Amino acid sequence: MTLTVTSPQETVERALELSRADATVVIAEEHSSVNLRWALGGLTTNGVTRTRSLTVIAAVDGGQGTAAGVVSRTAVTAEEIEPLVRAAEEAARQSPPAEDARPLVTDSPAAGDFAAPPAETSPAVFARLAPALGETFARARAEGRELFGFASHEVVSTYLGTSSGLRLRHDQPEGSIELNAKSPDRSRSAYVTARTADFQDVDIAALDAGLATRLRWAERRVELPPGRYETLLPPTSVADLLIYQQWSADARNAHEGRTVFSKPGGGTRVGERLADLPLSLYTDPAAPGLSCAPFQVVHASTDSLSPASSVFDNGLPLSRTDWLRDGVLTGLPTSRHTAEVTGLPVAPLGGNLLLEAGGTRSLEEMTRDTERGLLITSLWYIREVDPATLLLTGLTRDGVYLVEKGEVTGVVNNFRFNESPVDLLGRATEAGRTEICRSREWGEYFPRTAMPPLRIPDFHMSSVSPGV
């Protein structure tokens, strides 16, 4: 039997036509990706992939309310659309009424050309990077460095259609590079990662030069005990912490007294000052260099522990939302349902996160103005310890450097840290210049961030950690 592959637009329309549910949302996504991997100064693998996925959300009205069923599958052919739609309808009939049920969105600004074919990437995106990699490998070998790394580029074309009449489309290009340099005896290691939309702005020689500098810094090793140290957090590490904070900032959980954003006695801390610095944390789908879908795409309603997203909100328009303005908490993520429960405005999570404080100094300039402190490279294995304070624990990795009288004088041992990002924002004494960056811990899941470096006067290194 010959299986028929349809276009994403045809798939959306066919699924909506076949649906017998009271309300239906269909999300078709086309993924196009390429990648390069290298080790010991030579390319090892490369790949090109194309995949497609289809999500059908069926809402069925019953005597006690509206229930939703969600079914997602990959590589769906024309013959498989109807069984998928029926499976979503059956899932809805077997589900209890959805607390977050709301009428589907009917009004959303036009987004993208729904009739256009999916966008795609190709190895040509690495046209500038590949030859530069060869030159970098040669220079690293000559200077006694081993290089490892990975570069990837993906374009996801999303087609969203609903029984309420919405037809929305968005193309999201996303690229990243990770570069690790090691000494030949593997006793010293340095790492950097960067986010890019098209690799035109990636300077592999500059990234390698920065790693070479860090390896030289690590030629002198200093052992330090646990304790509280003045610490410079680079933008990537600030992103590591604030992404987790944003994921934990759900308005309903705060309203019900379960998080660091809960107000003693009831309600939320919205309106409370959290930082003395003029810090502003926000999402904006139109942010230069970090643009993302201007409407909400939700594949599954989150559970009671994190109810900020709802499948009924698919297609909801997104615009700039301030979470922190001049140090004051101004918003928490909500769905339409949790906005009603908490009395806060509707404020979906959004697809990027930016922190600004008006600073103009780079991390290097802040380092030169440090009498004695630690300079962190990156954080890793971040986990939550206490939701009531958002206390997180994690490890430093690939270089913690000692700064004395404005100069890096050596590398110190790695640490386990215990810190709350909310407390860190309140204790920060300086914020530098905001720049686009990629979180090491969460960049694969939430790649679009812009953060400044932060100076923390008393960052808590709770114990010494083995490893490079």
Coordinates of C-alpha atoms in Angstrom, one line a residue:
M1 CA 0.0 0.0 0.0
T2 CA 1.3 3.4 -0.9
L3 CA 1.2 6.0 1.9
T4 CA 0.4 9.6 1.1
V5 CA 2.3 12.5 2.6
T6 CA 0.5 15.7 2.7
S7 CA 1.6 19.3 3.3
P8 CA 1.3 20.6 6.8
Q9 CA -1.4 23.0 5.7
E10 CA -3.4 20.1 4.2
T11 CA -2.8 18.0 7.3
V12 CA -4.2 20.8 9.5
E13 CA -7.3 21.3 7.3
R14 CA -8.0 17.6 7.0
A15 CA -7.8 17.0 10.7
L16 CA -10.2 19.9 11.4
E17 CA -12.6 18.6 8.7
L18 CA -12.6 15.1 10.2
S19 CA -13.1 16.2 13.8
R20 CA -16.4 15.5 15.6
A21 CA -15.4 17.3 18.8
D22 CA -17.0 20.4 20.0
A23 CA -13.8 22.3 19.6
T24 CA -10.5 21.3 18.0
V25 CA -6.9 22.6 17.8
V26 CA -4.4 21.2 15.3
I27 CA -0.7 21.9 15.5
A28 CA 1.5 20.7 12.6
E29 CA 5.3 21.2 12.9
E30 CA 8.0 20.6 10.3
H31 CA 11.6 20.2 11.7
S32 CA 14.6 20.7 9.6
S33 CA 18.1 20.4 11.2
V34 CA 21.8 20.0 10.5
N35 CA 24.7 19.5 12.8
L36 CA 28.5 19.1 13.0
R37 CA 30.5 17.4 15.7
W38 CA 34.2 17.5 16.3
A39 CA 36.8 16.0 18.7
L40 CA 40.5 16.1 19.1
G41 CA 40.7 18.8 16.5
G42 CA 38.9 17.0 13.7
L43 CA 35.3 16.6 12.4
T44 CA 33.8 13.3 13.5
T45 CA 30.1 13.4 12.4
N46 CA 27.6 15.5 10.6
G47 CA 23.9 15.0 9.9
V48 CA 20.8 16.4 8.1
T49 CA 17.4 15.5 9.4
R50 CA 13.8 16.3 8.5
T51 CA 10.9 15.3 10.8
R52 CA 7.3 16.3 11.2
S53 CA 4.9 16.1 14.1
L54 CA 1.1 16.5 14.5
T55 CA -0.8 17.3 17.6
V56 CA -4.6 17.1 17.8
I57 CA -6.4 18.6 20.8
A58 CA -10.1 17.7 21.0
A59 CA -12.5 19.3 23.4
V60 CA -15.8 17.5 24.2
D61 CA -18.6 19.1 26.2
G62 CA -20.3 16.9 28.8
G63 CA -22.9 17.3 31.5
Q64 CA -20.2 18.3 34.1
G65 CA -18.0 20.4 31.9
T66 CA -15.6 20.3 28.9
A67 CA -12.9 17.7 28.7
A68 CA -9.8 17.8 26.5
G69 CA -7.9 15.0 24.8
V70 CA -4.5 15.5 23.4
V71 CA -2.6 13.1 21.0
S72 CA 0.7 13.8 19.3
R73 CA 2.5 11.6 16.8
T74 CA 5.4 12.0 14.4
A75 CA 5.6 11.2 10.6
V76 CA 1.8 11.2 10.2
T77 CA 0.7 10.2 6.7
A78 CA -2.7 11.1 5.1
E79 CA -4.0 7.7 6.0
E80 CA -3.1 8.2 9.7
I81 CA -4.8 11.6 10.2
E82 CA -8.3 10.2 10.9
P83 CA -7.1 7.5 13.5
L84 CA -5.2 10.3 15.3
V85 CA -8.2 12.6 15.4
R86 CA -10.4 9.7 16.7
A87 CA -7.8 8.9 19.4
A88 CA -7.8 12.5 20.6
E89 CA -11.7 12.5 20.7
E90 CA -11.6 9.2 22.7
A91 CA -9.0 10.6 25.1
A92 CA -11.3 13.6 25.7
R93 CA -14.3 11.3 26.4
Q94 CA -12.2 9.3 28.9
S95 CA -10.9 12.4 30.7
P96 CA -12.5 14.4 33.6
P97 CA -13.7 17.9 32.9
A98 CA -10.8 20.3 32.4
E99 CA -10.6 23.0 35.0
D100 CA -8.9 25.3 32.6
A101 CA -11.5 24.9 29.8
R102 CA -12.3 28.1 28.0
P103 CA -13.7 29.0 24.6
L104 CA -11.0 28.8 21.9
V105 CA -9.3 32.0 20.9
T106 CA -11.0 33.6 18.0
D107 CA -9.0 36.8 17.5
S108 CA -5.3 36.8 17.0
P109 CA -3.1 39.0 14.8
A110 CA -2.2 37.5 11.5
A111 CA 1.1 35.7 11.8
G112 CA 3.1 34.3 8.9
D113 CA 1.9 33.1 5.5
F114 CA -0.1 30.0 6.3
A115 CA 0.0 29.0 2.6
A116 CA 3.7 29.1 2.3
P117 CA 5.8 25.9 2.4
P118 CA 7.8 25.0 5.5
A119 CA 11.2 26.8 5.9
E120 CA 14.3 24.6 6.0
T121 CA 17.9 24.7 6.8
S122 CA 20.9 23.0 5.1
P123 CA 24.6 22.4 5.5
A124 CA 25.1 25.8 3.7
V125 CA 24.4 27.4 7.0
F126 CA 27.9 26.3 8.1
A127 CA 29.5 27.9 5.0
R128 CA 31.5 30.4 7.1
L129 CA 31.9 28.2 10.1
A130 CA 33.4 25.1 8.5
P131 CA 36.6 26.7 7.0
A132 CA 37.1 28.7 10.2
L133 CA 36.9 25.5 12.2
G134 CA 39.8 24.1 10.1
E135 CA 41.9 27.1 10.8
T136 CA 41.0 26.9 14.5
F137 CA 41.9 23.2 14.7
A138 CA 45.4 23.9 13.2
R139 CA 46.0 26.8 15.6
A140 CA 44.9 24.7 18.6
R141 CA 47.2 21.8 17.6
A142 CA 50.1 24.2 17.2
E143 CA 49.5 25.7 20.7
G144 CA 48.9 22.4 22.5
R145 CA 45.1 22.4 22.9
E146 CA 42.6 19.7 22.3
L147 CA 39.2 20.9 20.9
F148 CA 35.8 19.2 21.2
G149 CA 32.5 20.6 20.2
F150 CA 29.1 20.6 18.5
A151 CA 27.2 23.0 16.2
S152 CA 23.6 22.6 15.3
H153 CA 21.0 24.5 13.4
E154 CA 17.3 23.9 13.2
V155 CA 14.3 25.6 11.7
V156 CA 10.8 24.7 13.0
S157 CA 7.8 25.7 10.9
T158 CA 4.6 25.7 13.1
Y159 CA 1.1 25.7 11.5
L160 CA -1.7 26.2 14.0
G161 CA -5.3 25.8 13.0
T162 CA -8.5 25.8 15.2
S163 CA -12.1 25.1 14.7
S164 CA -12.7 28.7 15.8
G165 CA -11.1 29.9 12.6
L166 CA -7.5 30.7 13.5
R167 CA -4.8 29.9 10.9
L168 CA -1.4 30.9 12.2
R169 CA 2.1 30.1 11.1
H170 CA 5.6 30.8 12.5
D171 CA 9.2 29.9 11.4
Q172 CA 11.7 29.6 14.2
P173 CA 15.4 29.3 13.2
E174 CA 17.7 28.3 16.1
G175 CA 21.4 27.6 16.2
S176 CA 24.0 26.9 18.8
I177 CA 27.6 26.1 19.2
E178 CA 29.5 24.5 22.1
L179 CA 33.2 24.5 22.3
N180 CA 35.4 22.7 24.9
A181 CA 39.2 23.1 25.1
K182 CA 41.4 20.8 27.2
S183 CA 45.0 20.5 28.0
P184 CA 46.7 17.4 26.6
D185 CA 46.9 15.8 30.1
R186 CA 43.1 16.6 30.6
S187 CA 43.9 18.4 33.9
R188 CA 42.6 21.7 32.6
S189 CA 39.3 22.4 30.8
A190 CA 37.4 25.4 29.5
Y191 CA 34.0 25.6 27.9
V192 CA 31.9 28.2 26.0
T193 CA 28.5 28.1 24.3
A194 CA 26.7 30.6 22.2
R195 CA 23.3 31.1 20.6
T196 CA 22.9 32.1 17.0
A197 CA 20.1 32.4 14.4
D198 CA 22.2 31.7 11.3
F199 CA 25.9 31.3 12.2
Q200 CA 26.8 34.6 10.5
D201 CA 27.7 36.1 13.8
V202 CA 29.8 33.2 15.2
D203 CA 33.5 34.0 15.5
I204 CA 35.0 30.6 16.2
A205 CA 38.5 32.1 16.4
A206 CA 37.5 34.5 19.1
L207 CA 35.7 31.7 21.1
D208 CA 38.9 29.6 20.9
A209 CA 41.1 32.5 21.9
G210 CA 39.0 33.0 25.0
L211 CA 39.3 29.3 25.9
A212 CA 43.1 29.5 25.4
T213 CA 43.3 32.3 27.8
R214 CA 41.3 30.4 30.4
L215 CA 43.6 27.4 30.0
R216 CA 46.6 29.6 30.7
W217 CA 44.8 31.0 33.8
A218 CA 44.5 27.4 35.0
E219 CA 48.2 26.7 34.9
R220 CA 48.3 28.0 38.5
R221 CA 45.9 26.2 40.9
V222 CA 44.7 27.5 44.2
E223 CA 42.7 25.4 46.7
L224 CA 39.9 27.3 48.5
P225 CA 37.6 26.1 51.2
P226 CA 33.7 26.4 51.0
G227 CA 32.3 29.7 52.1
R228 CA 30.8 33.0 50.8
Y229 CA 32.8 34.8 48.1
E230 CA 32.4 37.9 46.0
T231 CA 31.5 36.3 42.7
L232 CA 31.1 37.4 39.2
L233 CA 28.4 35.5 37.3
P234 CA 28.7 35.6 33.5
P235 CA 25.5 36.2 31.4
T236 CA 25.2 32.4 30.7
S237 CA 25.2 31.6 34.4
V238 CA 22.6 34.3 35.1
A239 CA 20.5 32.7 32.4
D240 CA 20.9 29.3 34.0
L241 CA 19.4 30.6 37.2
L242 CA 16.7 33.0 35.9
I243 CA 15.3 30.4 33.5
Y244 CA 14.6 28.2 36.4
Q245 CA 13.2 31.1 38.4
Q246 CA 10.8 31.9 35.5
W247 CA 9.7 28.3 35.2
S248 CA 8.9 28.3 38.9
A249 CA 7.0 31.6 38.9
D250 CA 3.6 30.3 38.2
A251 CA 0.9 32.7 39.5
R252 CA -1.5 30.1 40.8
N253 CA 1.1 28.3 42.9
A254 CA 2.2 31.6 44.3
H255 CA -1.4 32.6 45.0
E256 CA -2.0 29.3 46.9
G257 CA 1.1 29.8 49.1
R258 CA 3.5 27.2 47.6
T259 CA 6.4 29.3 46.2
V260 CA 8.9 32.0 46.9
F261 CA 6.5 34.4 45.2
S262 CA 3.7 33.7 47.7
K263 CA 2.8 36.6 50.1
P264 CA 2.6 35.7 53.8
G265 CA -1.0 35.6 54.7
G266 CA -2.2 35.0 51.2
G267 CA -1.9 36.2 47.6
T268 CA 1.2 37.0 45.7
R269 CA 4.2 39.3 46.1
V270 CA 3.4 41.2 42.9
G271 CA 4.1 44.9 43.6
E272 CA 6.9 44.1 46.1
R273 CA 10.4 45.3 45.6
L274 CA 12.8 42.4 45.1
A275 CA 16.0 44.2 44.1
D276 CA 17.7 47.5 44.8
L277 CA 19.3 47.6 41.4
P278 CA 17.0 48.8 38.6
L279 CA 16.6 45.3 37.2
S280 CA 13.9 44.7 34.6
L281 CA 13.0 41.1 33.6
Y282 CA 10.7 40.6 30.6
T283 CA 9.7 38.6 27.6
D284 CA 9.1 40.1 24.2
P285 CA 8.4 38.1 21.0
A286 CA 9.8 41.0 18.9
A287 CA 13.1 41.4 20.8
P288 CA 15.9 42.0 18.3
G289 CA 18.0 38.8 17.9
L290 CA 15.6 36.8 20.0
S291 CA 12.3 36.9 18.2
C292 CA 9.9 34.1 18.7
A293 CA 6.3 33.2 17.9
P294 CA 3.9 36.2 18.6
F295 CA 1.1 33.7 19.6
Q296 CA 0.9 30.9 22.1
V297 CA 1.6 27.3 21.0
V298 CA 0.6 24.8 23.7
H299 CA 0.9 21.1 23.1
A300 CA -0.5 20.0 26.5
S301 CA -2.0 21.7 29.5
T302 CA 0.5 21.7 32.4
D303 CA -0.6 19.9 35.6
S304 CA -1.7 21.4 38.9
L305 CA 2.0 21.9 40.0
S306 CA 2.6 24.3 37.0
P307 CA -0.7 25.5 35.5
A308 CA 0.6 28.5 33.6
S309 CA -0.1 26.9 30.2
S310 CA -3.4 25.7 28.8
V311 CA -4.3 24.0 25.5
F312 CA -7.4 26.2 25.3
D313 CA -5.1 29.3 25.0
N314 CA -3.6 28.2 21.7
G315 CA -3.3 31.2 19.4
L316 CA -3.4 33.7 22.2
P317 CA -1.6 36.8 21.1
L318 CA 1.8 37.5 22.8
S319 CA 3.4 40.9 23.4
R320 CA 6.0 42.3 25.7
T321 CA 5.3 41.3 29.3
D322 CA 7.3 42.7 32.2
W323 CA 7.9 40.4 35.1
L324 CA 10.2 42.7 37.1
R325 CA 10.5 46.4 36.4
D326 CA 13.1 48.6 38.1
G327 CA 13.5 45.9 40.8
V328 CA 9.8 45.6 41.5
L329 CA 7.9 42.3 40.8
T330 CA 5.2 43.3 38.3
G331 CA 3.8 40.0 37.0
L332 CA 3.7 36.2 37.2
P333 CA 2.9 33.8 34.4
T334 CA -0.8 33.0 34.0
S335 CA -3.2 31.2 31.6
R336 CA -6.6 32.7 31.0
H337 CA -7.9 30.4 33.7
T338 CA -5.3 31.1 36.4
A339 CA -5.5 34.8 35.7
E340 CA -9.2 34.6 36.8
V341 CA -8.2 32.6 39.9
T342 CA -5.5 34.9 41.0
G343 CA -6.9 38.3 39.8
L344 CA -3.7 39.0 37.9
P345 CA -3.6 39.9 34.2
V346 CA -3.3 37.2 31.5
A347 CA 0.4 36.7 31.0
P348 CA 1.7 33.6 29.2
L349 CA 5.2 32.5 29.7
G350 CA 6.5 33.5 26.2
G351 CA 9.5 32.1 24.3
N352 CA 12.4 34.3 25.4
L353 CA 13.7 36.0 28.6
L354 CA 15.7 39.2 29.0
L355 CA 17.2 41.0 32.0
E356 CA 18.3 44.6 31.8
A357 CA 19.6 47.1 34.4
G358 CA 21.1 49.8 32.3
G359 CA 24.6 48.6 32.9
T360 CA 27.3 49.4 30.3
R361 CA 30.3 47.4 31.6
S362 CA 31.4 44.1 30.2
L363 CA 32.4 41.1 32.4
E364 CA 36.0 41.9 31.6
E365 CA 35.6 45.5 32.9
M366 CA 33.9 44.2 36.0
T367 CA 36.7 41.8 36.6
R368 CA 39.4 44.5 36.4
D369 CA 37.5 46.3 39.1
T370 CA 37.5 43.4 41.5
E371 CA 39.8 43.4 44.5
R372 CA 39.4 39.8 45.3
G373 CA 36.7 37.4 44.2
L374 CA 35.8 34.5 42.0
L375 CA 35.0 34.5 38.3
I376 CA 32.6 31.6 37.3
T377 CA 32.6 30.1 33.8
S378 CA 29.4 28.0 34.0
L379 CA 27.0 26.2 36.2
W380 CA 25.8 22.6 35.9
Y381 CA 23.3 20.1 37.3
I382 CA 21.0 22.7 38.8
R383 CA 18.3 21.2 41.0
E384 CA 15.7 22.6 43.4
V385 CA 16.1 22.2 47.1
D386 CA 13.3 24.3 48.6
P387 CA 10.4 25.7 46.5
A388 CA 9.3 28.0 49.4
T389 CA 12.6 30.0 48.9
L390 CA 13.5 28.7 45.5
L391 CA 16.8 27.5 46.9
L392 CA 18.8 25.8 44.2
T393 CA 21.9 23.7 44.3
G394 CA 24.3 22.9 41.5
L395 CA 27.9 22.6 40.5
T396 CA 30.5 24.9 39.0
R397 CA 32.2 23.5 36.0
D398 CA 35.1 24.1 33.5
G399 CA 36.9 26.8 35.5
V400 CA 36.3 28.9 38.6
Y401 CA 39.0 31.6 38.5
L402 CA 40.6 33.6 41.3
V403 CA 40.6 37.4 40.8
E404 CA 43.1 39.4 42.8
K405 CA 43.6 43.2 42.3
G406 CA 41.7 43.2 39.0
E407 CA 43.6 40.3 37.5
V408 CA 42.9 36.6 37.1
T409 CA 45.7 34.8 39.0
G410 CA 44.7 31.2 38.8
V411 CA 42.0 28.5 38.8
V412 CA 40.5 27.3 42.0
N413 CA 38.7 24.0 42.8
N414 CA 35.1 23.5 41.8
F415 CA 32.3 23.9 44.3
R416 CA 28.7 22.9 45.0
F417 CA 26.6 26.0 45.5
N418 CA 23.3 26.7 47.3
E419 CA 21.6 29.9 46.2
S420 CA 18.1 31.3 45.4
P421 CA 18.0 33.3 42.2
V422 CA 15.4 35.6 43.9
D423 CA 17.8 36.3 46.7
L424 CA 20.7 36.8 44.3
L425 CA 18.8 39.5 42.5
G426 CA 18.2 41.2 45.8
R427 CA 21.9 41.0 46.9
A428 CA 23.5 41.9 43.5
T429 CA 25.6 45.0 43.8
E430 CA 26.3 45.5 40.1
A431 CA 24.8 44.5 36.7
G432 CA 26.8 44.9 33.6
R433 CA 25.9 45.2 29.9
T434 CA 23.1 42.9 28.7
E435 CA 24.1 40.5 25.9
I436 CA 22.5 37.6 24.0
C437 CA 23.6 34.4 25.6
R438 CA 22.8 30.7 25.9
S439 CA 22.3 28.9 29.2
R440 CA 24.5 25.9 29.5
E441 CA 22.0 23.9 31.6
W442 CA 18.8 24.9 29.9
G443 CA 19.8 26.2 26.5
E444 CA 18.5 23.1 24.7
Y445 CA 15.0 23.7 26.1
F446 CA 15.0 27.5 26.4
P447 CA 17.6 29.0 24.0
R448 CA 16.6 32.6 23.7
T449 CA 18.0 34.7 26.5
A450 CA 19.8 38.0 27.0
M451 CA 21.4 38.7 30.4
P452 CA 24.0 41.0 32.0
P453 CA 26.9 39.7 34.2
L454 CA 26.1 40.2 37.9
R455 CA 28.4 40.9 40.9
I456 CA 27.3 39.0 44.0
P457 CA 29.1 40.1 47.2
D458 CA 28.5 36.8 49.1
F459 CA 27.8 33.9 46.7
H460 CA 27.4 30.7 48.8
M461 CA 29.9 28.0 47.8
S462 CA 28.6 25.3 50.2
S463 CA 31.1 22.5 49.6
V464 CA 34.1 21.6 47.4
S465 CA 33.3 19.5 44.3
P466 CA 35.8 17.2 42.6
G467 CA 36.3 17.3 38.9
V468 CA 37.7 19.7 36.3

